[in-house]
Short mmCIF file of C-alpha atoms in Angstrom, two decimals:
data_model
loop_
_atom_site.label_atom_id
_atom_site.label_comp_id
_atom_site.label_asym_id
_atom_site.label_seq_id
_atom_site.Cartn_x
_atom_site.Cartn_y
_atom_site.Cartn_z
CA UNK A 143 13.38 -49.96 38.52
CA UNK A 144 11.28 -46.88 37.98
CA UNK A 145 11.39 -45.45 33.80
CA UNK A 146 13.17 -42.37 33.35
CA UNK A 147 10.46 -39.69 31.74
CA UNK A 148 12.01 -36.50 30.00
CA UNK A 149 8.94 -34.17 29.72
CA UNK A 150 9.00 -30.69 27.70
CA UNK A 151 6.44 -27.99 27.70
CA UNK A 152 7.02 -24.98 27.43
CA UNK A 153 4.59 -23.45 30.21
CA UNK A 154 4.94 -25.30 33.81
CA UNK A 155 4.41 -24.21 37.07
CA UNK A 156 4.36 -21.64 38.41
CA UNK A 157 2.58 -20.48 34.93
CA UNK A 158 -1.27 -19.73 35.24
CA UNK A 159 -1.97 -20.11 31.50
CA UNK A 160 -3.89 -23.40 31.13
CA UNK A 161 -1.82 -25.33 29.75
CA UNK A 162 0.75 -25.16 31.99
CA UNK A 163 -1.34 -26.09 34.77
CA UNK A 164 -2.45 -29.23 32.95
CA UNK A 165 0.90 -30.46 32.13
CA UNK A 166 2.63 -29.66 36.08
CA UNK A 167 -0.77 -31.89 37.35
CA UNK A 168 0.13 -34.34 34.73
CA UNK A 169 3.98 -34.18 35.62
CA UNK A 170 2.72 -34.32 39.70
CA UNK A 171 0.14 -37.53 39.07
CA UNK A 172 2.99 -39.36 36.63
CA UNK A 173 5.78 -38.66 39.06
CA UNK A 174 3.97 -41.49 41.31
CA UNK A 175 5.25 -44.12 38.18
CA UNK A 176 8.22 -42.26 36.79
CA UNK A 177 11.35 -40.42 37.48
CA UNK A 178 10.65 -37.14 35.99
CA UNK A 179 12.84 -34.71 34.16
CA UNK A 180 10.53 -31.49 33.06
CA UNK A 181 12.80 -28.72 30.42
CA UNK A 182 10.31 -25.50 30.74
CA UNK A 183 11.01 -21.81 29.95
CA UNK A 184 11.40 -19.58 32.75
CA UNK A 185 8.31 -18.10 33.94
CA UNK A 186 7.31 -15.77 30.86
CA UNK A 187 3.34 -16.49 29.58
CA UNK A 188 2.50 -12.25 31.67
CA UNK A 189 5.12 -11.59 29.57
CA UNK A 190 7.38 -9.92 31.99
CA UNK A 191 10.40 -11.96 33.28
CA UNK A 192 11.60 -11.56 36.74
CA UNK A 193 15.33 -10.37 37.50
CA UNK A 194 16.56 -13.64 39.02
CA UNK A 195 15.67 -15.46 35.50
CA UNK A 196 18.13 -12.63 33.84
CA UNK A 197 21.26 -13.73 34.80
CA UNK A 198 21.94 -17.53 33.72
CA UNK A 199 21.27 -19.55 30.32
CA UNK A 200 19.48 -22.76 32.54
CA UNK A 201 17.61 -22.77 35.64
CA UNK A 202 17.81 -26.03 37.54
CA UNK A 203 15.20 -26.11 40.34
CA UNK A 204 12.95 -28.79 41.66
CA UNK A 205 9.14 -28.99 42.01
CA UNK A 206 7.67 -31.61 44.62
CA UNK A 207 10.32 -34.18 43.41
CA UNK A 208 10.32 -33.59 39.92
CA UNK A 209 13.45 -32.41 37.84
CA UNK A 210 12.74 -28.65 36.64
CA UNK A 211 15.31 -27.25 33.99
CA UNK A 212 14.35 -24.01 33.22
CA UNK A 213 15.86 -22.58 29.86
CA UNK A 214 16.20 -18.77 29.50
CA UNK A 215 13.66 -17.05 26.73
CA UNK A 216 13.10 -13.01 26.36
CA UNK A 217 10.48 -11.28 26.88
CA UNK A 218 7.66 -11.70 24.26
CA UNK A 219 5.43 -8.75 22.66
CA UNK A 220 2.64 -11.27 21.67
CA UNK A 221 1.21 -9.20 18.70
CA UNK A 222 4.72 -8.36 17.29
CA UNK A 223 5.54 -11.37 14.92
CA UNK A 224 9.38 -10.92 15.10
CA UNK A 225 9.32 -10.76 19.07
CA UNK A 226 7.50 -13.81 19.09
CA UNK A 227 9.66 -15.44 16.81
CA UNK A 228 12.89 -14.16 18.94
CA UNK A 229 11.13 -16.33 21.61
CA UNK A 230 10.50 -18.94 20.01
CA UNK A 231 13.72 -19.93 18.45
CA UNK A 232 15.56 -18.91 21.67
CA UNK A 233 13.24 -22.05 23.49
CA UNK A 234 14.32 -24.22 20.79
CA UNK A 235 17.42 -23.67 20.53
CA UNK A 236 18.34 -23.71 24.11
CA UNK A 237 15.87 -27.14 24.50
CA UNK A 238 18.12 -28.57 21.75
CA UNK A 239 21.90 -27.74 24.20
CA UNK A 240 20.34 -28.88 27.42
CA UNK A 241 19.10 -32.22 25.75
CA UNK A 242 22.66 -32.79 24.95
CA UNK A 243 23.78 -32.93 28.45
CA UNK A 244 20.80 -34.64 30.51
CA UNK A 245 21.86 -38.25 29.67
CA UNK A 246 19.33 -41.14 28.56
CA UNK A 247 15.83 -41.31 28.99
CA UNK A 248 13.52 -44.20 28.71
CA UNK A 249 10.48 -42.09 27.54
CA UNK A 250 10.55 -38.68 26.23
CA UNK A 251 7.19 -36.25 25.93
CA UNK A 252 6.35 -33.14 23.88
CA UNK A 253 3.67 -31.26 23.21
CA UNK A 254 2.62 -28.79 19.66
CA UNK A 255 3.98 -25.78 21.73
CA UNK A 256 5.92 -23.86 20.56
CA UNK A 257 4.03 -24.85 16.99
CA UNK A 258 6.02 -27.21 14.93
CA UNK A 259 9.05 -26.68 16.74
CA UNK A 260 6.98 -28.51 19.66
CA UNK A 261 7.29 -31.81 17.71
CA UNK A 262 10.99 -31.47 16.55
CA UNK A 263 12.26 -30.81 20.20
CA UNK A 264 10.49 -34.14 20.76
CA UNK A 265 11.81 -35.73 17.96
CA UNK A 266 15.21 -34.63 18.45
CA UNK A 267 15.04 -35.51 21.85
CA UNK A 268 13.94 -39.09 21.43
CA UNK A 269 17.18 -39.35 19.10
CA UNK A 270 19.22 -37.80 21.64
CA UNK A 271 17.74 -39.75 24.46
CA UNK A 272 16.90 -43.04 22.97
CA UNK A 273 13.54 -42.70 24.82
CA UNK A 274 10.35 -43.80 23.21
CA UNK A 275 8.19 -40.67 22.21
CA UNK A 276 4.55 -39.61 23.20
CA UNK A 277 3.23 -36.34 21.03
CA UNK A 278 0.60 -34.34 23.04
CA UNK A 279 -1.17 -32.60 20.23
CA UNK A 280 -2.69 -29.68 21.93
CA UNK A 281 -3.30 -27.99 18.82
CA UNK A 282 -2.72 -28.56 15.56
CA UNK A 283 -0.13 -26.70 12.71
CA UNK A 284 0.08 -25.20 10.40
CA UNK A 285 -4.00 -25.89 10.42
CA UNK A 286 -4.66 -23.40 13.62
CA UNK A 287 -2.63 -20.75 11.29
CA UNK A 288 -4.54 -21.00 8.69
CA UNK A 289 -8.31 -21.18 9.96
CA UNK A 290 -7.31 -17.41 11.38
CA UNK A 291 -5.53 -16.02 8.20
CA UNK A 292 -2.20 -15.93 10.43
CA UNK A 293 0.02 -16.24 7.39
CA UNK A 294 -1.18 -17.39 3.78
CA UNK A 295 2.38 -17.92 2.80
CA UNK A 296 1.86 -21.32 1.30
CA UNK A 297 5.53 -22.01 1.26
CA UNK A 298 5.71 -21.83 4.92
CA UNK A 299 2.62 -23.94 5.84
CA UNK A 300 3.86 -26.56 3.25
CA UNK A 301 7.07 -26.89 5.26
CA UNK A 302 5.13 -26.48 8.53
CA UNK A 303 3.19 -29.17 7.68
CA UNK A 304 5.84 -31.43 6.13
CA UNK A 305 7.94 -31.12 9.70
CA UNK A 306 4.70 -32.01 11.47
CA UNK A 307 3.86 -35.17 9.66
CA UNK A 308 7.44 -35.88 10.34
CA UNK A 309 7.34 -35.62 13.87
CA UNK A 310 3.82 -37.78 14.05
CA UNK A 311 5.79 -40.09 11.87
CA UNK A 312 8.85 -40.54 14.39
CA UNK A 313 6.21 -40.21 17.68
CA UNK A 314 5.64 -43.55 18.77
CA UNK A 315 2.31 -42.90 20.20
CA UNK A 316 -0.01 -39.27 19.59
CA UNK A 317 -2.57 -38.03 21.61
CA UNK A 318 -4.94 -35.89 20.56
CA UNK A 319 -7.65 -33.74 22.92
CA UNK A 320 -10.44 -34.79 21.42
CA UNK A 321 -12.38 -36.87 18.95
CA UNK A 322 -12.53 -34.30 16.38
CA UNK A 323 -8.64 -33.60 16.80
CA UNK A 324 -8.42 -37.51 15.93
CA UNK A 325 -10.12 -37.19 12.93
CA UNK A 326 -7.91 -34.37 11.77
CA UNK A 327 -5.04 -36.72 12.49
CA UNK A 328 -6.62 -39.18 9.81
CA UNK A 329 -7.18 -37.05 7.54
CA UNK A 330 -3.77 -35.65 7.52
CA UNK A 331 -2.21 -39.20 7.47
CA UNK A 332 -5.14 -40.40 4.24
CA UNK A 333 -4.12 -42.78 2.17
CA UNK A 334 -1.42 -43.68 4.66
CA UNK A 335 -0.32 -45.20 7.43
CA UNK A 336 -1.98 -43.65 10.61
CA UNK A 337 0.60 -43.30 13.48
CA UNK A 338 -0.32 -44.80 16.77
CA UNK A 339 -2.88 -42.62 18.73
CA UNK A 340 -5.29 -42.45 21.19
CA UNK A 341 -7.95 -38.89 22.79
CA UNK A 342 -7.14 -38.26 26.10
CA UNK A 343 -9.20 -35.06 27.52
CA UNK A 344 -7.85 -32.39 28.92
CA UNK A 345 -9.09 -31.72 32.89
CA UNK A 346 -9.83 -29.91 35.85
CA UNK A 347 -9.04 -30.95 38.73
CA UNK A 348 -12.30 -31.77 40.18
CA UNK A 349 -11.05 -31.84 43.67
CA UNK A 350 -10.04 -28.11 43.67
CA UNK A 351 -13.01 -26.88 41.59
CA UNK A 352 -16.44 -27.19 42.42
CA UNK A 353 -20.06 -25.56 42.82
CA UNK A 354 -20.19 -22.80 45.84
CA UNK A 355 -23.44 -21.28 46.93
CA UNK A 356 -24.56 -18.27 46.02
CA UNK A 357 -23.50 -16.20 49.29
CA UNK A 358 -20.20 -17.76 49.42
CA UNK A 359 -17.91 -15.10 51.43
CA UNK A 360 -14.96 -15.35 48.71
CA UNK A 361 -17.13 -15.41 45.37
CA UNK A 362 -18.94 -12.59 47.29
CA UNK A 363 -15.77 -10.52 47.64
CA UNK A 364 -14.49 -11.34 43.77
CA UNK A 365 -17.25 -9.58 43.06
CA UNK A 366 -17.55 -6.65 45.31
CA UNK A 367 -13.83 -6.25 44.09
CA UNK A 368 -14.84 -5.85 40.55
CA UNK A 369 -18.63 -4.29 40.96
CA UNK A 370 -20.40 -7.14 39.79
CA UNK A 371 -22.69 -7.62 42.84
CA UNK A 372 -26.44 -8.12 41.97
CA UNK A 373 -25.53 -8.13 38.07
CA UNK A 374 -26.38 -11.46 35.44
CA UNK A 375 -22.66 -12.14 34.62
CA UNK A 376 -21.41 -13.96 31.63
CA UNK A 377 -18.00 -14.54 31.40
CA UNK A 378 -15.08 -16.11 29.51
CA UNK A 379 -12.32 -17.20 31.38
CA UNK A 380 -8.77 -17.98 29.97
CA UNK A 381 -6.24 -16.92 27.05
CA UNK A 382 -7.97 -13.90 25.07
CA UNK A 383 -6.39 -14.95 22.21
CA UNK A 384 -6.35 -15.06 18.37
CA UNK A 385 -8.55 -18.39 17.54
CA UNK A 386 -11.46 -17.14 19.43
CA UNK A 387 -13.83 -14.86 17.42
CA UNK A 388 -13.30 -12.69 20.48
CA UNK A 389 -13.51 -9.32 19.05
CA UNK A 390 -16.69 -9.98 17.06
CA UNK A 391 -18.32 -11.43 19.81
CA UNK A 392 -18.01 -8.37 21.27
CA UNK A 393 -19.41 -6.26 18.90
CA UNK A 394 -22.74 -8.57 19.71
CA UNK A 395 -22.35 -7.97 23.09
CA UNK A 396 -22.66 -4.20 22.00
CA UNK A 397 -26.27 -4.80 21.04
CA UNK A 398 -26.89 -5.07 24.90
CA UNK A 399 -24.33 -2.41 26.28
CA UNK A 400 -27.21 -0.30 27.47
CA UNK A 401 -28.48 -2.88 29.92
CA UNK A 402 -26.97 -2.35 33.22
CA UNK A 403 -28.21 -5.16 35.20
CA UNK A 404 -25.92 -7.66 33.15
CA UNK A 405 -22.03 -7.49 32.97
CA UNK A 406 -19.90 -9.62 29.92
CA UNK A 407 -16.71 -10.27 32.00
CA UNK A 408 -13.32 -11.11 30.39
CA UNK A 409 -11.33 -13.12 32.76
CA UNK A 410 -7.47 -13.38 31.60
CA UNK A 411 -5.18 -12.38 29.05
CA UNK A 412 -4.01 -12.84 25.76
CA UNK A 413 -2.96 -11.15 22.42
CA UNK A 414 -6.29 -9.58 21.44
CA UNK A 415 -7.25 -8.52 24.97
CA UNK A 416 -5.99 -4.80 24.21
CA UNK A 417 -8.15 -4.71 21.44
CA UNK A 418 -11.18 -5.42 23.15
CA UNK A 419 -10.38 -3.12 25.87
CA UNK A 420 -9.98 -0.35 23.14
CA UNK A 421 -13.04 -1.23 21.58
CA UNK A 422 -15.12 -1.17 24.21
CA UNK A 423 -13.84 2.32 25.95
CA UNK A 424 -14.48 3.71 22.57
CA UNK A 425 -17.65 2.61 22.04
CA UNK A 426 -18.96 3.17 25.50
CA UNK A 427 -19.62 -0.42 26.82
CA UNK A 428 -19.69 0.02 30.76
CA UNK A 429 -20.67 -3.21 30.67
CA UNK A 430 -18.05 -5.27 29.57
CA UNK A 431 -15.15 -5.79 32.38
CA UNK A 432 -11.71 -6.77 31.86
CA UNK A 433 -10.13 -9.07 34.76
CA UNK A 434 -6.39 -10.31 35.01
CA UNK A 435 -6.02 -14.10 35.02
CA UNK A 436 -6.52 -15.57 38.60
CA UNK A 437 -4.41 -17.31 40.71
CA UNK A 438 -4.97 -20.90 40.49
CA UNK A 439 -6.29 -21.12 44.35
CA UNK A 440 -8.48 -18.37 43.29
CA UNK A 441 -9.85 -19.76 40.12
CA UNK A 442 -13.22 -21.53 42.08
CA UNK A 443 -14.16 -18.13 42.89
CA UNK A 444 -13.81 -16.42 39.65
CA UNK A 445 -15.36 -18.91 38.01
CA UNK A 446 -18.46 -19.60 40.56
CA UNK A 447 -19.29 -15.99 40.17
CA UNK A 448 -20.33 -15.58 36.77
CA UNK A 449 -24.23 -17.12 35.56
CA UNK A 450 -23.32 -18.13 32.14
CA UNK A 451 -20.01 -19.18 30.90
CA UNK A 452 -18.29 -18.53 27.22
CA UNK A 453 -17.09 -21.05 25.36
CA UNK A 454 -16.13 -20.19 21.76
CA UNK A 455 -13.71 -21.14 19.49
CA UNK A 456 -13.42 -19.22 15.87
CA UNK A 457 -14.70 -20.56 12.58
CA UNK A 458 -12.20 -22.87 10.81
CA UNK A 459 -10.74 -24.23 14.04
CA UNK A 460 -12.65 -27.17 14.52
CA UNK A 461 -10.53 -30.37 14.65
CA UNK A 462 -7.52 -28.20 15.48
CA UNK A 463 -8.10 -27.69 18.88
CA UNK A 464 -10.16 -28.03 22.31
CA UNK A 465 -10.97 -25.06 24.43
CA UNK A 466 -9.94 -25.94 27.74
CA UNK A 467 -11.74 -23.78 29.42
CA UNK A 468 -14.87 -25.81 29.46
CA UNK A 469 -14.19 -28.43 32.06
CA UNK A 470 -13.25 -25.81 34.83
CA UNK A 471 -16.90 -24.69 33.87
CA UNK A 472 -18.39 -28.30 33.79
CA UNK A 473 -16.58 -28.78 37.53
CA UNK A 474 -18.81 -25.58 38.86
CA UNK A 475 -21.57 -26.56 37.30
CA UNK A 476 -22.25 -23.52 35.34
CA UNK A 477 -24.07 -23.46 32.54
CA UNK A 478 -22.59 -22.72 28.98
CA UNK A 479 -23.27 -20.36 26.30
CA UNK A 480 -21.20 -22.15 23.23
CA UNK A 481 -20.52 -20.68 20.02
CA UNK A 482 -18.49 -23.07 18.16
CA UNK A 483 -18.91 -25.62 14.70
CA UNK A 484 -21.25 -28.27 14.75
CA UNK A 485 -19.12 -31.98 15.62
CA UNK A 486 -16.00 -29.96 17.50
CA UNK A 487 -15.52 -31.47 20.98
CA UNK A 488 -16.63 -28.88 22.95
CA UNK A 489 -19.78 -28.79 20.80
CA UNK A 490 -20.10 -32.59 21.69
CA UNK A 491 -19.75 -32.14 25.40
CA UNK A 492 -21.68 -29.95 25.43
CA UNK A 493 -24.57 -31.71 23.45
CA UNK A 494 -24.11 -34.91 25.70
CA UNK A 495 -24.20 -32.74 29.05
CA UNK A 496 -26.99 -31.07 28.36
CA UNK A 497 -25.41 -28.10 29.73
CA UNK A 498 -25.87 -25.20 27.76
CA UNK A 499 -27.31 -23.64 24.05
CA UNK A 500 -25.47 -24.03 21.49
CA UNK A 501 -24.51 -21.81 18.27
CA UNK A 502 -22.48 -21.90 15.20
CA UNK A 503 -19.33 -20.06 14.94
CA UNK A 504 -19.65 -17.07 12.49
CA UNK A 505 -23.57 -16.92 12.94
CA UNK A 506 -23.90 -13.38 14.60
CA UNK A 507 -27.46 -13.22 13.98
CA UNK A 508 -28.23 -16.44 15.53
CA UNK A 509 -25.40 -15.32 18.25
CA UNK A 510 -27.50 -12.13 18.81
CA UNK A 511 -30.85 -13.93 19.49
CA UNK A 512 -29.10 -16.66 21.54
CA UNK A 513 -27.72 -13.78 23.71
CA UNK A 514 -31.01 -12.20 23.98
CA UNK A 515 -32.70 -15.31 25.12
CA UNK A 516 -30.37 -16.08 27.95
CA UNK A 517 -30.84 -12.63 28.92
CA UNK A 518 -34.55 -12.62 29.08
CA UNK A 519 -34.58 -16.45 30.47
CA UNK A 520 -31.95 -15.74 32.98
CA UNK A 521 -32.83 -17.77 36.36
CA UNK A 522 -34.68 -20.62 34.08
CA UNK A 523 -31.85 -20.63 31.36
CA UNK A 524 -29.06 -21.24 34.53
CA UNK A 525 -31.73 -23.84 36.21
CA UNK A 526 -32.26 -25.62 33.21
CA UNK A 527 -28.64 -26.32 32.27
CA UNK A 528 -26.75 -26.82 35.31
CA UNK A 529 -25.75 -30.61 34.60
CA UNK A 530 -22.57 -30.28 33.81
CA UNK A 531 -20.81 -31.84 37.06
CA UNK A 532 -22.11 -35.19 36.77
CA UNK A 533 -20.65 -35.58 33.28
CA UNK A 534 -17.65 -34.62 34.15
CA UNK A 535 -17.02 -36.79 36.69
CA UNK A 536 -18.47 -39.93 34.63
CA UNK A 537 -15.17 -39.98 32.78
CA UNK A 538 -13.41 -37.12 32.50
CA UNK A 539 -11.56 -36.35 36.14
CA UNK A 540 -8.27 -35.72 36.49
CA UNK A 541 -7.22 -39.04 38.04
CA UNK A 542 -8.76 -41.06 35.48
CA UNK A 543 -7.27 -38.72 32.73
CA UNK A 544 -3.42 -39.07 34.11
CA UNK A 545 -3.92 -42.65 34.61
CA UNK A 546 -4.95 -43.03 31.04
CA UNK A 547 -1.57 -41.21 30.13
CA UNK A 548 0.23 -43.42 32.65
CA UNK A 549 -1.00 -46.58 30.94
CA UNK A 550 -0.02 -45.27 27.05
CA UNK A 551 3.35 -44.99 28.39
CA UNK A 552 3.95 -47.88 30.25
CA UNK A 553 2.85 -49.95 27.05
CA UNK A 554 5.69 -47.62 24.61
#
């Protein structure tokens, strides 16, 4: 008899935020083992809600055999800290009554999303349940708040991280998304008793992403659509959010706003993205284009277009999390322009793939001169580090990824 598997995220299908595309494939490739249960919000992450997820307090649909209960959250204003926490307590709370009536689970899964209240829907749910509990730590809290000066109230991140030590405590295995994010976990837990944990990466699914040619008709017409034909792009795909350095980045990018045959391309959205379209209309940078995220089907265009990807994550956030973004980017084959801390696991990847330069978040000078040299390089810099691919798929696909997960669970 197949194991029951209650699964909550808060982003699923048919979100286009990264996250919830990992964690429907997951859902998809563990549905093969396990009957699947997933409690999602209704579709919010664009931050409009449609009118037929107005009316009701639960959703219950299903997606390719798997369970969906949707629970009802309003709409979010992602730079307004009480909005945001409207949301988020709304998610939580209406997790919490639809636990109550979905009956007994053998496993139960959560992830750090919403932050800290991720772990305690887990927690409470493996109570409620009787399941045995797998913690996705995607990122980690309060430690993400404070590497970005989100709040200093140390009353608040004391309880934050009490409640999260608590949940790793009750979790009876933790996975982390990368070897740095392990370390963190150690050094939370020092001097006692580590929970049980094992790194699982994060993917792309290799299948559905992959190197095009140059004069591919679709990557020819993304960028006819968005003028970028015969241009040096360098792009950064994904959430334009707050633990990305994003809006100092750009004011390096300045230094080369004059020089029109390159184009710094912002592919998706996030909380700082209105920013950086202010900044640049006010300071004149026709260089710098915005883009709205991309369907999913789409996404092997976008991302074949561009030269030179982005992959950044600000200073302090090393250990906390793992940009995402830069296995869609290893699965093109693109090279990588990474400005991140020295031992993070994007900095490792990329050190072992060969695949890009490398410099250290908060370094604008040596961030300036980087730029500049890919610039003046160009067609050697993208020659030299296109090796990406082949390290992804030595260990790091999407199959072997899910079947990693699929094995942690069986053994709970």
């Amino acid at each position: 008899m197949r194991k029951r598997l209650l699964m909550y995220t808060n982003y699923f299908y048919p979100e286009v935020a990264t996250t919830g595309q990992i964690l429907t494939e997951l859902a998809e490739g563990l549905s093969k083992s396990f009957d699947i249960t997933v409690i999602c919000e209704i579709p919010s992450y664009a931050q409009k809600i449609e009118e037929k997820y107005k009316t009701q307090r639960f959703y219950f649909e299903n997606y390719k055999g798997i369970k969906v209960i949707r629970v009802r959250v309003p709409e979010v204003n992602k730079k307004n800290k009480l909005s945001r926490i409207k949301y988020i307590l709304t998610y939580f709370i209406n997790c919490i009554l639809i636990t109550r009536k979905v009956g007994k689970f053998d496993l139960v899964f959560t992830v750090t999303q919403p932050p800290i209240l991720g772990g305690i829907i887990g927690t409470i749910g493996k109570k409620l349940t009787g399941g045995k509990l797998m913690y996705q730590i995607m990122d980690f809290n309060p430690e993400q708040t404070m590497a970005v000066n989100y709040s200093n109230n140390k009353f608040i991140l004391n309880a934050m991280m009490w409640w999260d030590k608590r949940s790793c405590k009750k979790s009876d295995i933790i996975v982390t998304l990368g070897r740095d994010m392990q370390e963190t976990l150690y050094q939370r837990f020092k001097g006692e008793k580590v929970p049980n944990n094992i790194v699982i990466n994060n993917w792309i699914d290799e299948e559905q992403i992959y190197p095009l040619p140059s004069d591919n008709i679709d990557v020819l017409k993304f960028k006819e659509k968005y003028n970028l034909n015969n241009k040096f792009i360098i792009m950064t795909s994904g959430n334009i959010g707050l633990y990305y350095d994003f809006m100092n980045i750009l004011k390096v990018m300045e230094k080369f706003k004059n020089d029109d045959s390159i184009r710094f391309v912002f592919v998706g959205d996030g909380s700082v993205k209105s920013d950086l379209i202010s900044y640049a209309n006010t300071h004149k940078m026709h260089n710098v284009i915005f883009i709205p995220f991309q369907k999913k089907a789409d996404l092997i265009y976008s991302l074949n277009a561009a030269d030179v990807h982005i992959v950044t994550n600000a200073k302090g956030v090393k250990g906390v999390s793992v940009p995402s973004k830069i296995y869609g980017i290893l699965a093109v084959n693109k090279p990588i322009w990474g400005i991140l801390e020295e031992g993070s696991e994007a900095w490792n990847i990329i050190t072992e793939s060969k695949c890009g330069i490398l410099v250290h978040a908060g370094d604008y000078v040596a961030m300036e001169n980087s730029l500049r040299d890919i610039i003046q390089q160009k067609e050697s810099f993208v020659k030299q580090h296109s090796t990406g691919r082949s390290f992804l798929l030595n260990g790091m696909t999407k199959k072997h990824c899910i079947e990693m997960y699929r094995q942690a669970l069986e053994k709970l």
